[in-house]
Amino acid sequence: MLRGDNIADPRSLEAVFQLMMQRAQKVVDRSARSVHEQGLSKHTATLSDRWNEAQFLLITACLLAILMAWLMGARNKLLQESHLRSEQLDIARQDLERSNKELRETMLSKEEKEVMIKEIHHRVKNNLQIVKSLIRFQMDQVKDEHTLELFNECVNRVSAMALVHEQTYLSKDLANIDVSAYLTHLTRDLCYAYTIDTKLELDIKINIPTLGVDTLIPLGLLINEVISNSLKHAFKGRDKGTIIVHLDGDDSGLHLRIGDDGVGLPDKSNWDRPNSLGMDLIHTLAGQLGNTVHLRPGPGTVYELLPVQEQRRKRA
């Protein structure tokens, strides 16, 4: 019997085909024997019926052979498609494994690079500390007060740069350094560096959470110059005073207000004509930040740094 669960098996179809051919042959043989034994006239009708049955079986066998050939072709096609899909899946699996391996190597490489960069910042900070020590050692050999003051300013500038590298080394994200922590640390270090009798209050307002090293270094140097100038000149003869550092920003750039509430400049009309290294640095560093420097009216000395684009809009 030909069952439904093996109809697609070419061997089963071949067995059925042979069985039908055998049955057809038996029908023909019986017909021949019947004619020989009983006479042609008596079995003409029977022979005709047997012959029709044999033709039916032969036609059925041919149809089964055609069906078998078609099923074999379909089976071969399915096998080829299955083999092709298997190869494609294998290629996709290999690509995925290769991508995962490259991703792991990239992640490891990124971590290694961050460690190396942190180590570089740490070494730069240490080298700057050595430079500071050498300058201070040289200061011990100097007796002139003006020269000592210049050396001290140089030490403070080196400290401002070293502090950026220290904050970078301690930061989890090398591209984003805590601005408030850096500027607060810098301002307090400067106040400790200058021994003055005035009781100082720090008015520090930072509304920018993080900045990169490329921005923090010129910003720190600029604030160092202004605050150093305030600590040297603004509070002479005063019992108390305030150092002001306000930093904000928007899409146009940084907005910085920095200075003091001290005695003010003796001649505010010529404040923007650089006649010292400090003022030269302030203007140069402001330009690096994309800002212009302005002196705010009122008591004390307060500089305001505005983005160049905003200043152009105000003039227009």
PDB file of C-alpha atoms in Angstrom:
ATOM      1  CA  MET A   1       0.000   0.000   0.000  1.00  0.00           C
ATOM      2  CA  LEU A   2       1.108   3.559  -0.716  1.00  0.00           C
ATOM      3  CA  ARG A   3       0.613   5.633   2.451  1.00  0.00           C
ATOM      4  CA  GLY A   4       0.537   9.429   2.923  1.00  0.00           C
ATOM      5  CA  ASP A   5       3.667   9.551   5.035  1.00  0.00           C
ATOM      6  CA  ASN A   6       5.918   8.128   2.274  1.00  0.00           C
ATOM      7  CA  ILE A   7       4.307   9.426  -0.948  1.00  0.00           C
ATOM      8  CA  ALA A   8       7.275  11.782  -1.500  1.00  0.00           C
ATOM      9  CA  ASP A   9       9.753   8.888  -1.274  1.00  0.00           C
ATOM     10  CA  PRO A  10      10.912   8.002  -4.841  1.00  0.00           C
ATOM     11  CA  ARG A  11      11.658   4.404  -3.798  1.00  0.00           C
ATOM     12  CA  SER A  12       8.057   3.859  -2.664  1.00  0.00           C
ATOM     13  CA  LEU A  13       6.736   5.211  -5.958  1.00  0.00           C
ATOM     14  CA  GLU A  14       9.067   2.950  -7.899  1.00  0.00           C
ATOM     15  CA  ALA A  15       7.815  -0.092  -5.942  1.00  0.00           C
ATOM     16  CA  VAL A  16       4.213   0.824  -6.722  1.00  0.00           C
ATOM     17  CA  PHE A  17       5.082   1.229 -10.393  1.00  0.00           C
ATOM     18  CA  GLN A  18       6.665  -2.234 -10.537  1.00  0.00           C
ATOM     19  CA  LEU A  19       3.708  -3.773  -8.667  1.00  0.00           C
ATOM     20  CA  MET A  20       1.247  -2.335 -11.194  1.00  0.00           C
ATOM     21  CA  MET A  21       3.348  -3.553 -14.103  1.00  0.00           C
ATOM     22  CA  GLN A  22       3.354  -7.055 -12.600  1.00  0.00           C
ATOM     23  CA  ARG A  23      -0.416  -6.981 -12.151  1.00  0.00           C
ATOM     24  CA  ALA A  24      -0.877  -5.871 -15.748  1.00  0.00           C
ATOM     25  CA  GLN A  25       1.360  -8.703 -16.941  1.00  0.00           C
ATOM     26  CA  LYS A  26      -0.650 -11.238 -14.893  1.00  0.00           C
ATOM     27  CA  VAL A  27      -3.888  -9.957 -16.426  1.00  0.00           C
ATOM     28  CA  VAL A  28      -2.465 -10.430 -19.924  1.00  0.00           C
ATOM     29  CA  ASP A  29      -1.156 -13.898 -19.070  1.00  0.00           C
ATOM     30  CA  ARG A  30      -4.517 -15.030 -17.659  1.00  0.00           C
ATOM     31  CA  SER A  31      -6.258 -13.760 -20.752  1.00  0.00           C
ATOM     32  CA  ALA A  32      -3.904 -15.711 -22.980  1.00  0.00           C
ATOM     33  CA  ARG A  33      -4.380 -18.939 -21.015  1.00  0.00           C
ATOM     34  CA  SER A  34      -8.149 -18.480 -21.011  1.00  0.00           C
ATOM     35  CA  VAL A  35      -8.192 -18.139 -24.810  1.00  0.00           C
ATOM     36  CA  HIS A  36      -6.007 -21.193 -25.229  1.00  0.00           C
ATOM     37  CA  GLU A  37      -8.061 -23.428 -22.913  1.00  0.00           C
ATOM     38  CA  GLN A  38     -11.658 -22.454 -23.587  1.00  0.00           C
ATOM     39  CA  GLY A  39     -11.606 -21.126 -27.107  1.00  0.00           C
ATOM     40  CA  LEU A  40     -11.449 -17.745 -28.720  1.00  0.00           C
ATOM     41  CA  SER A  41     -15.133 -17.220 -29.345  1.00  0.00           C
ATOM     42  CA  LYS A  42     -16.203 -17.948 -25.813  1.00  0.00           C
ATOM     43  CA  HIS A  43     -13.834 -15.486 -24.122  1.00  0.00           C
ATOM     44  CA  THR A  44     -13.773 -12.582 -26.579  1.00  0.00           C
ATOM     45  CA  ALA A  45     -15.737 -10.365 -24.239  1.00  0.00           C
ATOM     46  CA  THR A  46     -13.636 -11.378 -21.258  1.00  0.00           C
ATOM     47  CA  LEU A  47     -10.416 -10.722 -23.158  1.00  0.00           C
ATOM     48  CA  SER A  48     -11.642  -7.299 -24.126  1.00  0.00           C
ATOM     49  CA  ASP A  49     -12.442  -6.497 -20.512  1.00  0.00           C
ATOM     50  CA  ARG A  50      -9.078  -7.804 -19.356  1.00  0.00           C
ATOM     51  CA  TRP A  51      -7.299  -5.787 -22.034  1.00  0.00           C
ATOM     52  CA  ASN A  52      -9.088  -2.612 -20.985  1.00  0.00           C
ATOM     53  CA  GLU A  53      -8.063  -3.296 -17.398  1.00  0.00           C
ATOM     54  CA  ALA A  54      -4.461  -3.799 -18.497  1.00  0.00           C
ATOM     55  CA  GLN A  55      -4.536  -0.487 -20.432  1.00  0.00           C
ATOM     56  CA  PHE A  56      -5.896   1.283 -17.387  1.00  0.00           C
ATOM     57  CA  LEU A  57      -3.144  -0.146 -15.231  1.00  0.00           C
ATOM     58  CA  LEU A  58      -0.491   0.829 -17.778  1.00  0.00           C
ATOM     59  CA  ILE A  59      -1.801   4.387 -18.034  1.00  0.00           C
ATOM     60  CA  THR A  60      -1.928   4.617 -14.252  1.00  0.00           C
ATOM     61  CA  ALA A  61       1.632   3.317 -14.049  1.00  0.00           C
ATOM     62  CA  CYS A  62       2.793   5.939 -16.571  1.00  0.00           C
ATOM     63  CA  LEU A  63       1.086   8.696 -14.626  1.00  0.00           C
ATOM     64  CA  LEU A  64       2.714   7.452 -11.452  1.00  0.00           C
ATOM     65  CA  ALA A  65       6.078   7.421 -13.212  1.00  0.00           C
ATOM     66  CA  ILE A  66       5.566  11.039 -14.293  1.00  0.00           C
ATOM     67  CA  LEU A  67       4.498  11.970 -10.774  1.00  0.00           C
ATOM     68  CA  MET A  68       7.515  10.172  -9.372  1.00  0.00           C
ATOM     69  CA  ALA A  69       9.844  12.072 -11.698  1.00  0.00           C
ATOM     70  CA  TRP A  70       8.244  15.377 -10.732  1.00  0.00           C
ATOM     71  CA  LEU A  71       8.496  14.580  -7.015  1.00  0.00           C
ATOM     72  CA  MET A  72      12.133  13.608  -7.408  1.00  0.00           C
ATOM     73  CA  GLY A  73      12.833  16.904  -9.155  1.00  0.00           C
ATOM     74  CA  ALA A  74      10.986  18.854  -6.456  1.00  0.00           C
ATOM     75  CA  ARG A  75      12.851  16.928  -3.772  1.00  0.00           C
ATOM     76  CA  ASN A  76      16.217  17.706  -5.377  1.00  0.00           C
ATOM     77  CA  LYS A  77      15.265  21.374  -5.661  1.00  0.00           C
ATOM     78  CA  LEU A  78      14.294  21.497  -1.979  1.00  0.00           C
ATOM     79  CA  LEU A  79      17.573  19.847  -1.036  1.00  0.00           C
ATOM     80  CA  GLN A  80      19.517  22.409  -3.091  1.00  0.00           C
ATOM     81  CA  GLU A  81      17.601  25.313  -1.532  1.00  0.00           C
ATOM     82  CA  SER A  82      18.128  23.880   1.945  1.00  0.00           C
ATOM     83  CA  HIS A  83      21.843  23.495   1.273  1.00  0.00           C
ATOM     84  CA  LEU A  84      22.012  27.081  -0.035  1.00  0.00           C
ATOM     85  CA  ARG A  85      20.206  28.437   3.036  1.00  0.00           C
ATOM     86  CA  SER A  86      22.538  26.457   5.261  1.00  0.00           C
ATOM     87  CA  GLU A  87      25.556  28.001   3.526  1.00  0.00           C
ATOM     88  CA  GLN A  88      24.045  31.491   3.841  1.00  0.00           C
ATOM     89  CA  LEU A  89      23.356  30.962   7.547  1.00  0.00           C
ATOM     90  CA  ASP A  90      26.912  29.748   8.034  1.00  0.00           C
ATOM     91  CA  ILE A  91      28.289  32.839   6.281  1.00  0.00           C
ATOM     92  CA  ALA A  92      26.035  35.103   8.375  1.00  0.00           C
ATOM     93  CA  ARG A  93      27.187  33.351  11.555  1.00  0.00           C
ATOM     94  CA  GLN A  94      30.833  33.822  10.584  1.00  0.00           C
ATOM     95  CA  ASP A  95      30.217  37.515   9.826  1.00  0.00           C
ATOM     96  CA  LEU A  96      28.504  37.955  13.200  1.00  0.00           C
ATOM     97  CA  GLU A  97      31.346  36.258  15.043  1.00  0.00           C
ATOM     98  CA  ARG A  98      33.881  38.425  13.209  1.00  0.00           C
ATOM     99  CA  SER A  99      31.902  41.599  14.010  1.00  0.00           C
ATOM    100  CA  ASN A 100      31.665  40.636  17.688  1.00  0.00           C
ATOM    101  CA  LYS A 101      35.394  39.998  17.788  1.00  0.00           C
ATOM    102  CA  GLU A 102      36.153  43.368  16.169  1.00  0.00           C
ATOM    103  CA  LEU A 103      33.748  45.079  18.580  1.00  0.00           C
ATOM    104  CA  ARG A 104      35.461  43.504  21.579  1.00  0.00           C
ATOM    105  CA  GLU A 105      38.858  44.546  20.220  1.00  0.00           C
ATOM    106  CA  THR A 106      37.581  48.090  19.601  1.00  0.00           C
ATOM    107  CA  MET A 107      36.166  48.371  23.119  1.00  0.00           C
ATOM    108  CA  LEU A 108      39.399  47.097  24.580  1.00  0.00           C
ATOM    109  CA  SER A 109      41.365  49.487  22.406  1.00  0.00           C
ATOM    110  CA  LYS A 110      39.200  52.413  23.562  1.00  0.00           C
ATOM    111  CA  GLU A 111      39.739  51.524  27.210  1.00  0.00           C
ATOM    112  CA  GLU A 112      43.470  51.201  26.631  1.00  0.00           C
ATOM    113  CA  LYS A 113      43.552  54.589  24.880  1.00  0.00           C
ATOM    114  CA  GLU A 114      41.699  56.249  27.769  1.00  0.00           C
ATOM    115  CA  VAL A 115      44.165  54.766  30.232  1.00  0.00           C
ATOM    116  CA  MET A 116      47.076  55.986  28.105  1.00  0.00           C
ATOM    117  CA  ILE A 117      45.600  59.488  27.775  1.00  0.00           C
ATOM    118  CA  LYS A 118      45.007  59.681  31.525  1.00  0.00           C
ATOM    119  CA  GLU A 119      48.568  58.591  32.111  1.00  0.00           C
ATOM    120  CA  ILE A 120      49.784  61.311  29.729  1.00  0.00           C
ATOM    121  CA  HIS A 121      47.793  63.974  31.601  1.00  0.00           C
ATOM    122  CA  HIS A 122      49.177  62.654  34.873  1.00  0.00           C
ATOM    123  CA  ARG A 123      52.738  62.890  33.579  1.00  0.00           C
ATOM    124  CA  VAL A 124      52.164  66.374  32.163  1.00  0.00           C
ATOM    125  CA  LYS A 125      50.837  67.478  35.542  1.00  0.00           C
ATOM    126  CA  ASN A 126      53.902  66.011  37.264  1.00  0.00           C
ATOM    127  CA  ASN A 127      56.226  67.699  34.769  1.00  0.00           C
ATOM    128  CA  LEU A 128      54.515  71.030  35.366  1.00  0.00           C
ATOM    129  CA  GLN A 129      54.972  70.520  39.099  1.00  0.00           C
ATOM    130  CA  ILE A 130      58.678  70.026  38.433  1.00  0.00           C
ATOM    131  CA  VAL A 131      58.723  73.261  36.428  1.00  0.00           C
ATOM    132  CA  LYS A 132      57.070  75.061  39.353  1.00  0.00           C
ATOM    133  CA  SER A 133      59.645  73.661  41.737  1.00  0.00           C
ATOM    134  CA  LEU A 134      62.484  74.811  39.488  1.00  0.00           C
ATOM    135  CA  ILE A 135      61.013  78.303  39.261  1.00  0.00           C
ATOM    136  CA  ARG A 136      60.592  78.496  43.024  1.00  0.00           C
ATOM    137  CA  PHE A 137      64.136  77.258  43.485  1.00  0.00           C
ATOM    138  CA  GLN A 138      65.289  80.068  41.226  1.00  0.00           C
ATOM    139  CA  MET A 139      63.178  82.545  43.197  1.00  0.00           C
ATOM    140  CA  ASP A 140      65.232  81.776  46.287  1.00  0.00           C
ATOM    141  CA  GLN A 141      68.241  83.229  44.482  1.00  0.00           C
ATOM    142  CA  VAL A 142      66.463  86.477  43.524  1.00  0.00           C
ATOM    143  CA  LYS A 143      66.391  89.552  45.777  1.00  0.00           C
ATOM    144  CA  ASP A 144      64.612  92.060  43.540  1.00  0.00           C
ATOM    145  CA  GLU A 145      60.925  92.396  44.490  1.00  0.00           C
ATOM    146  CA  HIS A 146      59.737  93.095  40.962  1.00  0.00           C
ATOM    147  CA  THR A 147      61.546  90.044  39.622  1.00  0.00           C
ATOM    148  CA  LEU A 148      60.114  87.917  42.422  1.00  0.00           C
ATOM    149  CA  GLU A 149      56.642  89.121  41.492  1.00  0.00           C
ATOM    150  CA  LEU A 150      57.193  88.085  37.878  1.00  0.00           C
ATOM    151  CA  PHE A 151      58.394  84.657  38.981  1.00  0.00           C
ATOM    152  CA  ASN A 152      55.362  84.262  41.221  1.00  0.00           C
ATOM    153  CA  GLU A 153      53.027  85.121  38.340  1.00  0.00           C
ATOM    154  CA  CYS A 154      54.770  82.513  36.225  1.00  0.00           C
ATOM    155  CA  VAL A 155      54.288  79.901  38.966  1.00  0.00           C
ATOM    156  CA  ASN A 156      50.571  80.685  39.136  1.00  0.00           C
ATOM    157  CA  ARG A 157      50.200  80.301  35.379  1.00  0.00           C
ATOM    158  CA  VAL A 158      51.914  76.930  35.462  1.00  0.00           C
ATOM    159  CA  SER A 159      49.664  75.916  38.375  1.00  0.00           C
ATOM    160  CA  ALA A 160      46.550  76.832  36.392  1.00  0.00           C
ATOM    161  CA  MET A 161      47.631  74.537  33.556  1.00  0.00           C
ATOM    162  CA  ALA A 162      48.717  71.740  35.891  1.00  0.00           C
ATOM    163  CA  LEU A 163      45.340  71.830  37.617  1.00  0.00           C
ATOM    164  CA  VAL A 164      43.548  71.192  34.314  1.00  0.00           C
ATOM    165  CA  HIS A 165      45.637  68.082  33.699  1.00  0.00           C
ATOM    166  CA  GLU A 166      45.048  66.935  37.269  1.00  0.00           C
ATOM    167  CA  GLN A 167      41.271  67.312  36.890  1.00  0.00           C
ATOM    168  CA  THR A 168      41.455  65.474  33.560  1.00  0.00           C
ATOM    169  CA  TYR A 169      43.375  62.617  35.148  1.00  0.00           C
ATOM    170  CA  LEU A 170      40.784  62.333  37.932  1.00  0.00           C
ATOM    171  CA  SER A 171      37.790  62.654  35.604  1.00  0.00           C
ATOM    172  CA  LYS A 172      35.902  59.562  34.450  1.00  0.00           C
ATOM    173  CA  ASP A 173      35.142  61.222  31.113  1.00  0.00           C
ATOM    174  CA  LEU A 174      38.224  62.694  29.455  1.00  0.00           C
ATOM    175  CA  ALA A 175      36.177  64.869  27.105  1.00  0.00           C
ATOM    176  CA  ASN A 176      34.028  66.416  29.854  1.00  0.00           C
ATOM    177  CA  ILE A 177      35.693  67.871  32.945  1.00  0.00           C
ATOM    178  CA  ASP A 178      33.806  69.323  35.909  1.00  0.00           C
ATOM    179  CA  VAL A 179      34.031  73.100  35.384  1.00  0.00           C
ATOM    180  CA  SER A 180      32.775  74.116  38.822  1.00  0.00           C
ATOM    181  CA  ALA A 181      35.284  71.911  40.650  1.00  0.00           C
ATOM    182  CA  TYR A 182      38.154  73.183  38.504  1.00  0.00           C
ATOM    183  CA  LEU A 183      37.397  76.915  38.752  1.00  0.00           C
ATOM    184  CA  THR A 184      36.615  76.740  42.477  1.00  0.00           C
ATOM    185  CA  HIS A 185      39.880  74.904  43.102  1.00  0.00           C
ATOM    186  CA  LEU A 186      41.804  77.371  40.943  1.00  0.00           C
ATOM    187  CA  THR A 187      40.311  80.454  42.628  1.00  0.00           C
ATOM    188  CA  ARG A 188      40.992  79.157  46.139  1.00  0.00           C
ATOM    189  CA  ASP A 189      44.567  78.207  45.250  1.00  0.00           C
ATOM    190  CA  LEU A 190      45.189  81.742  43.990  1.00  0.00           C
ATOM    191  CA  CYS A 191      43.748  83.275  47.150  1.00  0.00           C
ATOM    192  CA  TYR A 192      46.080  81.106  49.240  1.00  0.00           C
ATOM    193  CA  ALA A 193      49.053  81.961  47.024  1.00  0.00           C
ATOM    194  CA  TYR A 194      48.736  85.712  47.669  1.00  0.00           C
ATOM    195  CA  THR A 195      49.187  86.650  51.306  1.00  0.00           C
ATOM    196  CA  ILE A 196      46.898  89.628  51.839  1.00  0.00           C
ATOM    197  CA  ASP A 197      45.237  90.879  55.019  1.00  0.00           C
ATOM    198  CA  THR A 198      41.817  91.304  53.422  1.00  0.00           C
ATOM    199  CA  LYS A 199      39.069  88.826  54.322  1.00  0.00           C
ATOM    200  CA  LEU A 200      37.934  87.490  50.984  1.00  0.00           C
ATOM    201  CA  GLU A 201      34.568  86.145  49.911  1.00  0.00           C
ATOM    202  CA  LEU A 202      34.280  84.051  46.762  1.00  0.00           C
ATOM    203  CA  ASP A 203      31.239  84.700  44.572  1.00  0.00           C
ATOM    204  CA  ILE A 204      31.452  81.735  42.200  1.00  0.00           C
ATOM    205  CA  LYS A 205      28.481  80.838  40.009  1.00  0.00           C
ATOM    206  CA  ILE A 206      29.067  78.209  37.341  1.00  0.00           C
ATOM    207  CA  ASN A 207      26.132  77.220  35.123  1.00  0.00           C
ATOM    208  CA  ILE A 208      28.099  75.029  32.726  1.00  0.00           C
ATOM    209  CA  PRO A 209      28.563  71.468  34.018  1.00  0.00           C
ATOM    210  CA  THR A 210      31.484  70.273  31.887  1.00  0.00           C
ATOM    211  CA  LEU A 211      33.996  71.455  29.296  1.00  0.00           C
ATOM    212  CA  GLY A 212      36.866  69.888  27.383  1.00  0.00           C
ATOM    213  CA  VAL A 213      40.570  70.370  27.993  1.00  0.00           C
ATOM    214  CA  ASP A 214      41.000  72.598  24.934  1.00  0.00           C
ATOM    215  CA  THR A 215      38.553  75.104  26.423  1.00  0.00           C
ATOM    216  CA  LEU A 216      39.481  74.778  30.094  1.00  0.00           C
ATOM    217  CA  ILE A 217      43.183  75.575  29.657  1.00  0.00           C
ATOM    218  CA  PRO A 218      42.736  79.051  28.082  1.00  0.00           C
ATOM    219  CA  LEU A 219      39.761  79.708  30.378  1.00  0.00           C
ATOM    220  CA  GLY A 220      41.801  78.810  33.461  1.00  0.00           C
ATOM    221  CA  LEU A 221      44.755  80.942  32.352  1.00  0.00           C
ATOM    222  CA  LEU A 222      42.476  83.908  31.696  1.00  0.00           C
ATOM    223  CA  ILE A 223      40.808  83.639  35.112  1.00  0.00           C
ATOM    224  CA  ASN A 224      44.251  83.258  36.672  1.00  0.00           C
ATOM    225  CA  GLU A 225      45.389  86.568  35.147  1.00  0.00           C
ATOM    226  CA  VAL A 226      42.328  88.552  36.229  1.00  0.00           C
ATOM    227  CA  ILE A 227      42.138  87.162  39.773  1.00  0.00           C
ATOM    228  CA  SER A 228      45.889  87.543  40.271  1.00  0.00           C
ATOM    229  CA  ASN A 229      45.579  91.187  39.271  1.00  0.00           C
ATOM    230  CA  SER A 230      42.662  91.645  41.684  1.00  0.00           C
ATOM    231  CA  LEU A 231      44.549  90.059  44.571  1.00  0.00           C
ATOM    232  CA  LYS A 232      47.568  92.285  43.930  1.00  0.00           C
ATOM    233  CA  HIS A 233      45.819  95.636  43.518  1.00  0.00           C
ATOM    234  CA  ALA A 234      42.087  95.653  44.329  1.00  0.00           C
ATOM    235  CA  PHE A 235      41.974  95.319  48.115  1.00  0.00           C
ATOM    236  CA  LYS A 236      44.778  97.527  49.394  1.00  0.00           C
ATOM    237  CA  GLY A 237      43.668  99.146  52.649  1.00  0.00           C
ATOM    238  CA  ARG A 238      40.433  97.125  52.798  1.00  0.00           C
ATOM    239  CA  ASP A 239      39.283  94.738  55.488  1.00  0.00           C
ATOM    240  CA  LYS A 240      37.132  92.606  53.201  1.00  0.00           C
ATOM    241  CA  GLY A 241      36.457  92.079  49.547  1.00  0.00           C
ATOM    242  CA  THR A 242      34.799  89.806  47.009  1.00  0.00           C
ATOM    243  CA  ILE A 243      36.229  87.860  44.093  1.00  0.00           C
ATOM    244  CA  ILE A 244      33.643  87.353  41.350  1.00  0.00           C
ATOM    245  CA  VAL A 245      33.577  84.442  38.899  1.00  0.00           C
ATOM    246  CA  HIS A 246      30.320  83.941  36.971  1.00  0.00           C
ATOM    247  CA  LEU A 247      30.276  81.560  34.020  1.00  0.00           C
ATOM    248  CA  ASP A 248      27.363  80.777  31.749  1.00  0.00           C
ATOM    249  CA  GLY A 249      26.943  79.728  28.154  1.00  0.00           C
ATOM    250  CA  ASP A 250      24.578  79.125  25.276  1.00  0.00           C
ATOM    251  CA  ASP A 251      24.744  78.191  21.610  1.00  0.00           C
ATOM    252  CA  SER A 252      26.709  81.358  20.830  1.00  0.00           C
ATOM    253  CA  GLY A 253      29.513  80.552  23.266  1.00  0.00           C
ATOM    254  CA  LEU A 254      30.760  81.293  26.778  1.00  0.00           C
ATOM    255  CA  HIS A 255      29.599  84.225  28.924  1.00  0.00           C
ATOM    256  CA  LEU A 256      32.096  85.080  31.652  1.00  0.00           C
ATOM    257  CA  ARG A 257      32.031  87.794  34.310  1.00  0.00           C
ATOM    258  CA  ILE A 258      35.137  87.955  36.443  1.00  0.00           C
ATOM    259  CA  GLY A 259      36.753  90.512  38.729  1.00  0.00           C
ATOM    260  CA  ASP A 260      36.361  92.119  42.135  1.00  0.00           C
ATOM    261  CA  ASP A 261      34.554  94.825  44.118  1.00  0.00           C
ATOM    262  CA  GLY A 262      37.790  96.576  45.039  1.00  0.00           C
ATOM    263  CA  VAL A 263      39.197 100.027  44.387  1.00  0.00           C
ATOM    264  CA  GLY A 264      38.898  99.796  40.621  1.00  0.00           C
ATOM    265  CA  LEU A 265      41.262 100.863  37.875  1.00  0.00           C
ATOM    266  CA  PRO A 266      42.848 104.308  38.187  1.00  0.00           C
ATOM    267  CA  ASP A 267      42.148 105.111  34.541  1.00  0.00           C
ATOM    268  CA  LYS A 268      39.300 103.114  33.026  1.00  0.00           C
ATOM    269  CA  SER A 269      39.492 105.001  29.744  1.00  0.00           C
ATOM    270  CA  ASN A 270      42.700 103.196  28.749  1.00  0.00           C
ATOM    271  CA  TRP A 271      41.951  99.752  30.199  1.00  0.00           C
ATOM    272  CA  ASP A 272      41.762  98.074  26.765  1.00  0.00           C
ATOM    273  CA  ARG A 273      45.216  99.236  25.688  1.00  0.00           C
ATOM    274  CA  PRO A 274      47.477  96.359  26.680  1.00  0.00           C
ATOM    275  CA  ASN A 275      50.618  97.633  28.373  1.00  0.00           C
ATOM    276  CA  SER A 276      51.564  94.499  30.302  1.00  0.00           C
ATOM    277  CA  LEU A 277      51.957  90.789  29.755  1.00  0.00           C
ATOM    278  CA  GLY A 278      48.848  90.156  31.859  1.00  0.00           C
ATOM    279  CA  MET A 279      46.548  92.282  29.691  1.00  0.00           C
ATOM    280  CA  ASP A 280      48.108  90.872  26.544  1.00  0.00           C
ATOM    281  CA  LEU A 281      47.322  87.379  27.795  1.00  0.00           C
ATOM    282  CA  ILE A 282      43.746  88.308  28.712  1.00  0.00           C
ATOM    283  CA  HIS A 283      42.996  89.572  25.207  1.00  0.00           C
ATOM    284  CA  THR A 284      44.823  86.677  23.534  1.00  0.00           C
ATOM    285  CA  LEU A 285      43.108  84.005  25.626  1.00  0.00           C
ATOM    286  CA  ALA A 286      39.705  85.621  25.140  1.00  0.00           C
ATOM    287  CA  GLY A 287      40.285  85.452  21.395  1.00  0.00           C
ATOM    288  CA  GLN A 288      41.110  81.739  21.658  1.00  0.00           C
ATOM    289  CA  LEU A 289      37.762  81.210  23.401  1.00  0.00           C
ATOM    290  CA  GLY A 290      35.933  83.161  20.697  1.00  0.00           C
ATOM    291  CA  ASN A 291      35.166  86.047  23.059  1.00  0.00           C
ATOM    292  CA  THR A 292      35.781  89.759  23.315  1.00  0.00           C
ATOM    293  CA  VAL A 293      36.719  91.506  26.590  1.00  0.00           C
ATOM    294  CA  HIS A 294      34.728  94.409  28.044  1.00  0.00           C
ATOM    295  CA  LEU A 295      35.059  96.376  31.278  1.00  0.00           C
ATOM    296  CA  ARG A 296      31.761  96.653  33.128  1.00  0.00           C
ATOM    297  CA  PRO A 297      30.861 100.073  34.556  1.00  0.00           C
ATOM    298  CA  GLY A 298      30.465 100.478  38.296  1.00  0.00           C
ATOM    299  CA  PRO A 299      32.599  99.940  41.393  1.00  0.00           C
ATOM    300  CA  GLY A 300      35.498  97.561  41.386  1.00  0.00           C
ATOM    301  CA  THR A 301      37.013  95.968  38.321  1.00  0.00           C
ATOM    302  CA  VAL A 302      34.810  93.429  36.564  1.00  0.00           C
ATOM    303  CA  TYR A 303      35.587  92.125  33.108  1.00  0.00           C
ATOM    304  CA  GLU A 304      32.876  90.661  30.934  1.00  0.00           C
ATOM    305  CA  LEU A 305      33.676  88.266  28.135  1.00  0.00           C
ATOM    306  CA  LEU A 306      31.037  87.956  25.448  1.00  0.00           C
ATOM    307  CA  PRO A 307      31.001  85.708  22.388  1.00  0.00           C
ATOM    308  CA  VAL A 308      32.148  87.491  19.245  1.00  0.00           C
ATOM    309  CA  GLN A 309      28.870  86.731  17.440  1.00  0.00           C
ATOM    310  CA  GLU A 310      26.780  88.246  20.229  1.00  0.00           C
ATOM    311  CA  GLN A 311      28.948  91.355  20.339  1.00  0.00           C
ATOM    312  CA  ARG A 312      28.460  91.824  16.584  1.00  0.00           C
ATOM    313  CA  ARG A 313      24.680  91.586  17.030  1.00  0.00           C
ATOM    314  CA  LYS A 314      24.780  94.229  19.766  1.00  0.00           C
ATOM    315  CA  ARG A 315      26.747  96.598  17.555  1.00  0.00           C
ATOM    316  CA  ALA A 316      24.308  96.039  14.691  1.00  0.00           C
TER     317      ALA A 316
END
